[in-house]
């Protein structure tokens, strides 16, 4: 039984590692995310049984939070005074995206109103799928459209950021790294805090827990240094592989019918988010690379990891994606009730 269960995990790990090596050899931006996401997706669509264990996912989420927190400095907190207006802009953009994509899916692709609303949600994939399972909707189409959006943004955002915004060092290296003992203590504290936040239904609870613990430890000078590279790179490979494994079990017919809708959703979301990010960058003085990743409606963990890799103010990016998920957590039940009444 064990050997049977381990094969999908082993194949996923192998494909993710090979994808990372290929993307790195091609000098692609964020290669440890892009490569695994692309190759594991191809393996999933080829019919391979691929999966990332729940425990490994949780470790990855916690580690990304710890890495984000290590970049929080007094200078970052000072710059955060301009963020509330950025948060308001993000919420307004998310609502506009939801309504525009909802109208497109309903009018052009002829999905029913409930499926259109759920598929139009700009993020919070697991939450949306849970909502979809509890209402009358096309669950497969919602899952495919949302997964195509996450995959496409994961592949395209690093390329667009590299072309349009100066990034500086592609992978900043801290002068010191956190000691294994300090890393273990922060990891345990972040896990406990994350579990508590999870009971309060805080989105991405383990990531948030890791970020809070790490940023507090660094700001109070209890800990100094960054997360070691030997931990960061495997975590990015796990996140990329996790995105690709979402397509496991999706038939080509299901993909064909919903893929065009998913790509259309991605294009609409991409154009609007880029325009808004450029405006926020110009008006509030936020670095364009950080604004582009912060306003891209991709997966929280993936976008946060991307900000770390591309040296694009992980605290700004991560905080904005957390705010977006919290906003959508309150917005979506209201929008579902609105659709039901129509």
XYZ file of C-alpha atoms in Angstrom:
342
model
C 0.000 0.000 0.000
C 2.799 2.385 0.904
C 4.695 1.761 -2.344
C 1.509 2.288 -4.345
C 0.791 5.597 -2.625
C 4.355 6.885 -2.913
C 4.610 6.601 -6.714
C 2.438 9.656 -7.555
C 4.454 11.725 -5.068
C 7.789 10.459 -6.412
C 6.821 11.126 -10.038
C 5.587 14.612 -9.117
C 8.869 15.340 -7.319
C 10.879 14.085 -10.293
C 8.914 16.142 -12.829
C 9.081 19.238 -10.634
C 12.838 18.908 -10.194
C 13.434 18.338 -13.907
C 11.212 21.306 -14.762
C 13.176 23.514 -12.361
C 16.480 22.440 -13.898
C 15.233 23.082 -17.442
C 13.839 26.526 -16.575
C 17.047 27.412 -14.746
C 19.165 26.283 -17.710
C 17.045 28.510 -19.968
C 17.630 31.446 -17.559
C 13.889 32.033 -17.140
C 12.768 34.343 -14.314
C 11.561 32.499 -11.196
C 12.703 29.187 -12.729
C 11.969 27.119 -9.625
C 8.300 28.112 -9.877
C 7.792 28.281 -13.648
C 9.583 25.043 -14.545
C 7.782 22.718 -12.122
C 4.395 24.346 -12.808
C 4.760 23.831 -16.568
C 6.162 20.286 -16.555
C 3.869 18.914 -13.832
C 0.890 20.411 -15.684
C 1.938 18.575 -18.848
C 2.295 15.361 -16.858
C -1.159 15.830 -15.332
C -2.763 16.428 -18.727
C -0.953 13.344 -20.060
C -2.896 11.286 -17.548
C -0.262 10.745 -14.854
C -1.470 10.427 -11.272
C 0.367 13.307 -9.612
C 0.026 14.744 -6.123
C 1.762 16.834 -3.491
C 1.170 15.497 0.050
C -0.791 17.728 2.400
C 2.060 17.751 4.932
C 4.554 18.911 2.298
C 2.175 21.694 1.209
C 1.854 22.914 4.786
C 5.632 22.954 5.258
C 5.964 24.944 2.030
C 3.329 27.496 3.072
C 4.935 27.928 6.502
C 8.403 28.306 4.978
C 7.245 30.992 2.545
C 5.797 32.916 5.482
C 9.067 32.644 7.404
C 10.979 33.870 4.362
C 8.609 36.813 3.856
C 8.950 37.843 7.490
C 12.740 37.898 7.283
C 12.460 40.830 4.862
C 10.369 43.023 7.179
C 12.517 45.926 8.369
C 11.827 49.306 10.027
C 12.155 50.843 6.550
C 9.399 48.538 5.284
C 7.131 49.543 8.179
C 7.758 53.213 7.398
C 6.845 52.686 3.750
C 3.681 50.836 4.826
C 2.059 54.166 5.725
C 1.131 54.511 2.046
C -0.397 51.030 1.852
C -3.995 51.678 3.080
C -4.851 53.551 -0.131
C -3.260 50.698 -2.044
C -5.469 48.219 -0.143
C -8.596 50.207 -1.027
C -7.556 50.265 -4.678
C -6.978 46.503 -4.577
C -10.443 45.863 -3.135
C -12.092 48.079 -5.760
C -10.147 46.347 -8.537
C -11.119 42.902 -7.214
C -14.811 43.821 -7.220
C -14.555 45.282 -10.725
C -12.749 42.176 -11.992
C -15.372 39.916 -10.467
C -18.281 41.750 -12.109
C -16.593 42.142 -15.519
C -15.503 38.507 -15.763
C -18.901 37.347 -14.476
C -20.606 39.226 -17.303
C -18.185 37.833 -19.913
C -18.557 34.214 -18.781
C -22.336 34.506 -18.718
C -22.837 36.443 -21.957
C -20.100 35.032 -24.197
C -19.372 31.544 -22.868
C -22.976 30.865 -21.816
C -22.248 29.550 -18.350
C -25.101 29.681 -15.869
C -25.051 32.656 -13.465
C -23.798 30.703 -10.427
C -20.971 29.000 -12.330
C -20.027 32.341 -13.892
C -19.853 34.060 -10.510
C -17.722 31.350 -8.907
C -15.383 31.058 -11.894
C -15.004 34.854 -12.002
C -13.657 35.146 -8.457
C -10.146 36.664 -8.742
C -8.426 34.308 -6.331
C -9.052 32.174 -3.237
C -9.247 28.952 -5.289
C -9.773 26.449 -2.461
C -12.460 28.653 -0.893
C -14.238 29.056 -4.239
C -14.237 25.298 -4.861
C -15.696 24.735 -1.393
C -18.451 27.256 -2.173
C -19.067 25.637 -5.568
C -19.564 22.226 -3.962
C -22.343 23.646 -1.803
C -24.421 25.277 -4.547
C -25.835 24.241 -7.909
C -22.970 24.926 -10.306
C -20.637 23.285 -12.827
C -17.889 22.333 -10.378
C -15.533 20.962 -13.052
C -15.706 24.136 -15.160
C -15.166 26.330 -12.105
C -12.109 24.293 -11.142
C -10.603 24.302 -14.640
C -11.179 28.023 -15.264
C -9.700 28.952 -11.888
C -6.741 26.570 -12.298
C -5.959 27.918 -15.780
C -5.892 31.436 -14.310
C -3.485 30.449 -11.532
C -1.209 28.515 -13.908
C -1.147 31.214 -16.596
C -0.362 33.977 -14.108
C 2.377 31.873 -12.515
C 4.013 31.409 -15.912
C 3.487 34.929 -17.262
C 3.895 37.313 -14.317
C 7.661 36.724 -13.869
C 8.248 37.250 -17.589
C 6.190 40.445 -17.633
C 7.835 41.801 -14.478
C 11.285 41.148 -15.909
C 10.402 42.963 -19.146
C 8.608 45.952 -17.644
C 10.200 46.661 -14.266
C 13.783 46.807 -13.020
C 14.247 44.052 -10.494
C 17.867 44.324 -9.468
C 19.441 41.196 -8.107
C 17.424 38.175 -9.237
C 17.918 36.321 -5.988
C 19.066 38.429 -3.060
C 21.370 36.622 -0.717
C 21.416 37.666 2.924
C 24.837 38.238 4.474
C 23.929 35.640 7.101
C 21.427 32.814 7.274
C 19.230 31.830 10.175
C 20.737 29.090 12.313
C 19.026 25.677 12.176
C 18.009 26.011 15.842
C 16.432 29.456 15.345
C 14.740 28.240 12.163
C 13.290 25.240 14.013
C 11.989 27.392 16.876
C 10.431 29.930 14.488
C 8.944 27.105 12.440
C 7.333 25.546 15.507
C 6.004 28.915 16.715
C 4.730 29.777 13.238
C 2.995 26.406 12.980
C 1.240 26.825 16.329
C 0.159 30.366 15.464
C -0.959 29.195 12.028
C -3.082 26.428 13.539
C -4.723 28.976 15.811
C -5.374 31.346 12.918
C -6.763 28.430 10.928
C -9.357 27.823 13.629
C -10.375 31.458 13.166
C -10.684 30.760 9.406
C -7.897 33.188 8.485
C -6.894 32.575 4.828
C -3.450 31.003 4.280
C -3.150 30.616 8.052
C 0.220 28.837 8.093
C 1.797 31.397 5.769
C 0.439 34.250 7.886
C 1.612 32.543 11.077
C 5.113 32.094 9.700
C 5.246 35.686 8.473
C 4.099 37.139 11.822
C 6.574 35.074 13.848
C 9.504 35.729 11.506
C 8.876 39.466 11.132
C 8.502 39.867 14.906
C 11.716 37.935 15.559
C 13.643 40.017 13.018
C 12.234 43.401 14.073
C 13.093 42.689 17.718
C 16.561 41.436 16.695
C 15.967 38.052 18.298
C 16.948 36.533 14.964
C 19.123 37.800 12.140
C 19.658 36.514 8.632
C 17.626 35.047 5.802
C 16.141 31.629 5.119
C 18.889 29.330 3.756
C 18.886 28.659 0.027
C 18.856 24.903 0.581
C 15.354 25.302 2.016
C 14.038 28.034 -0.290
C 14.633 26.293 -3.618
C 12.845 23.005 -2.749
C 9.932 25.029 -1.369
C 9.558 26.891 -4.672
C 9.650 23.573 -6.549
C 6.887 22.252 -4.273
C 4.703 25.315 -4.929
C 5.171 25.068 -8.690
C 4.451 21.331 -8.638
C 1.339 21.936 -6.555
C -0.075 24.239 -9.235
C 0.551 21.683 -11.972
C -0.936 18.821 -9.957
C -4.285 20.631 -9.834
C -4.860 19.419 -13.399
C -4.543 15.742 -12.409
C -7.748 13.916 -13.317
C -8.971 16.658 -15.668
C -9.997 15.120 -18.989
C -9.005 16.719 -22.269
C -12.678 17.292 -23.084
C -13.195 19.175 -19.814
C -10.033 21.164 -20.447
C -11.000 21.987 -24.017
C -14.429 23.306 -23.076
C -13.226 25.486 -20.199
C -9.676 26.354 -21.259
C -10.674 29.180 -23.616
C -12.836 30.680 -20.891
C -9.926 30.381 -18.456
C -7.517 32.074 -20.854
C -10.032 34.852 -21.496
C -10.420 35.363 -17.750
C -6.636 35.526 -17.422
C -6.283 38.105 -20.201
C -8.980 40.336 -18.711
C -7.516 40.015 -15.219
C -4.008 40.608 -16.526
C -4.806 43.747 -18.486
C -6.813 45.341 -15.671
C -4.362 44.415 -12.912
C -1.376 45.709 -14.893
C -3.123 49.026 -15.556
C -4.073 49.426 -11.890
C -0.609 48.385 -10.679
C 1.057 50.936 -12.941
C -1.246 53.651 -11.594
C -0.573 52.678 -7.972
C 3.159 52.582 -8.638
C 3.141 56.044 -10.176
C 0.840 57.717 -7.625
C 2.057 56.073 -4.399
C 5.678 55.540 -5.361
C 5.517 51.762 -4.980
C 8.195 49.911 -6.995
C 6.547 48.686 -10.200
C 7.799 45.113 -9.795
C 6.150 44.862 -6.360
C 2.901 46.473 -7.541
C 2.620 44.147 -10.548
C 2.960 41.017 -8.413
C 0.775 42.396 -5.599
C -2.147 43.195 -7.918
C -1.887 40.044 -10.065
C -4.820 37.802 -9.015
C -2.698 34.680 -8.687
C -2.256 32.287 -5.794
C -1.113 33.891 -2.532
C 1.672 31.441 -1.767
C 2.947 31.469 -5.351
C 2.908 35.255 -5.701
C 4.584 35.673 -2.308
C 7.321 33.233 -3.289
C 7.681 35.024 -6.623
C 8.190 38.337 -4.818
C 10.975 36.772 -2.761
C 12.688 35.317 -5.828
C 12.401 38.552 -7.829
C 13.359 40.780 -4.865
C 10.065 42.679 -5.145
C 9.204 43.733 -1.553
C 7.696 40.444 -0.265
C 6.008 42.183 2.690
C 4.059 44.534 0.386
C 3.137 41.738 -2.009
C 2.187 39.212 0.651
C 0.120 41.675 2.673
C -1.861 42.704 -0.401
C -2.674 39.118 -1.336
C -3.773 38.390 2.231
C -6.030 41.476 2.157
C -7.476 40.309 -1.178
C -8.322 36.874 0.223
C -9.952 38.344 3.329
C -11.967 40.739 1.158
C -13.099 37.892 -1.122
C -14.003 35.758 1.907
C -16.638 38.334 2.826
C -17.577 39.354 -0.723
C -18.270 35.956 -2.313
C -21.089 34.800 0.019
C -22.816 38.135 -0.618
C -22.387 37.765 -4.392
C -23.718 34.195 -4.309
C -26.781 35.415 -2.413
C -27.190 38.165 -5.034
C -27.088 35.622 -7.879
C -29.642 33.398 -6.147
C -32.094 36.286 -5.840
C -31.898 37.244 -9.521
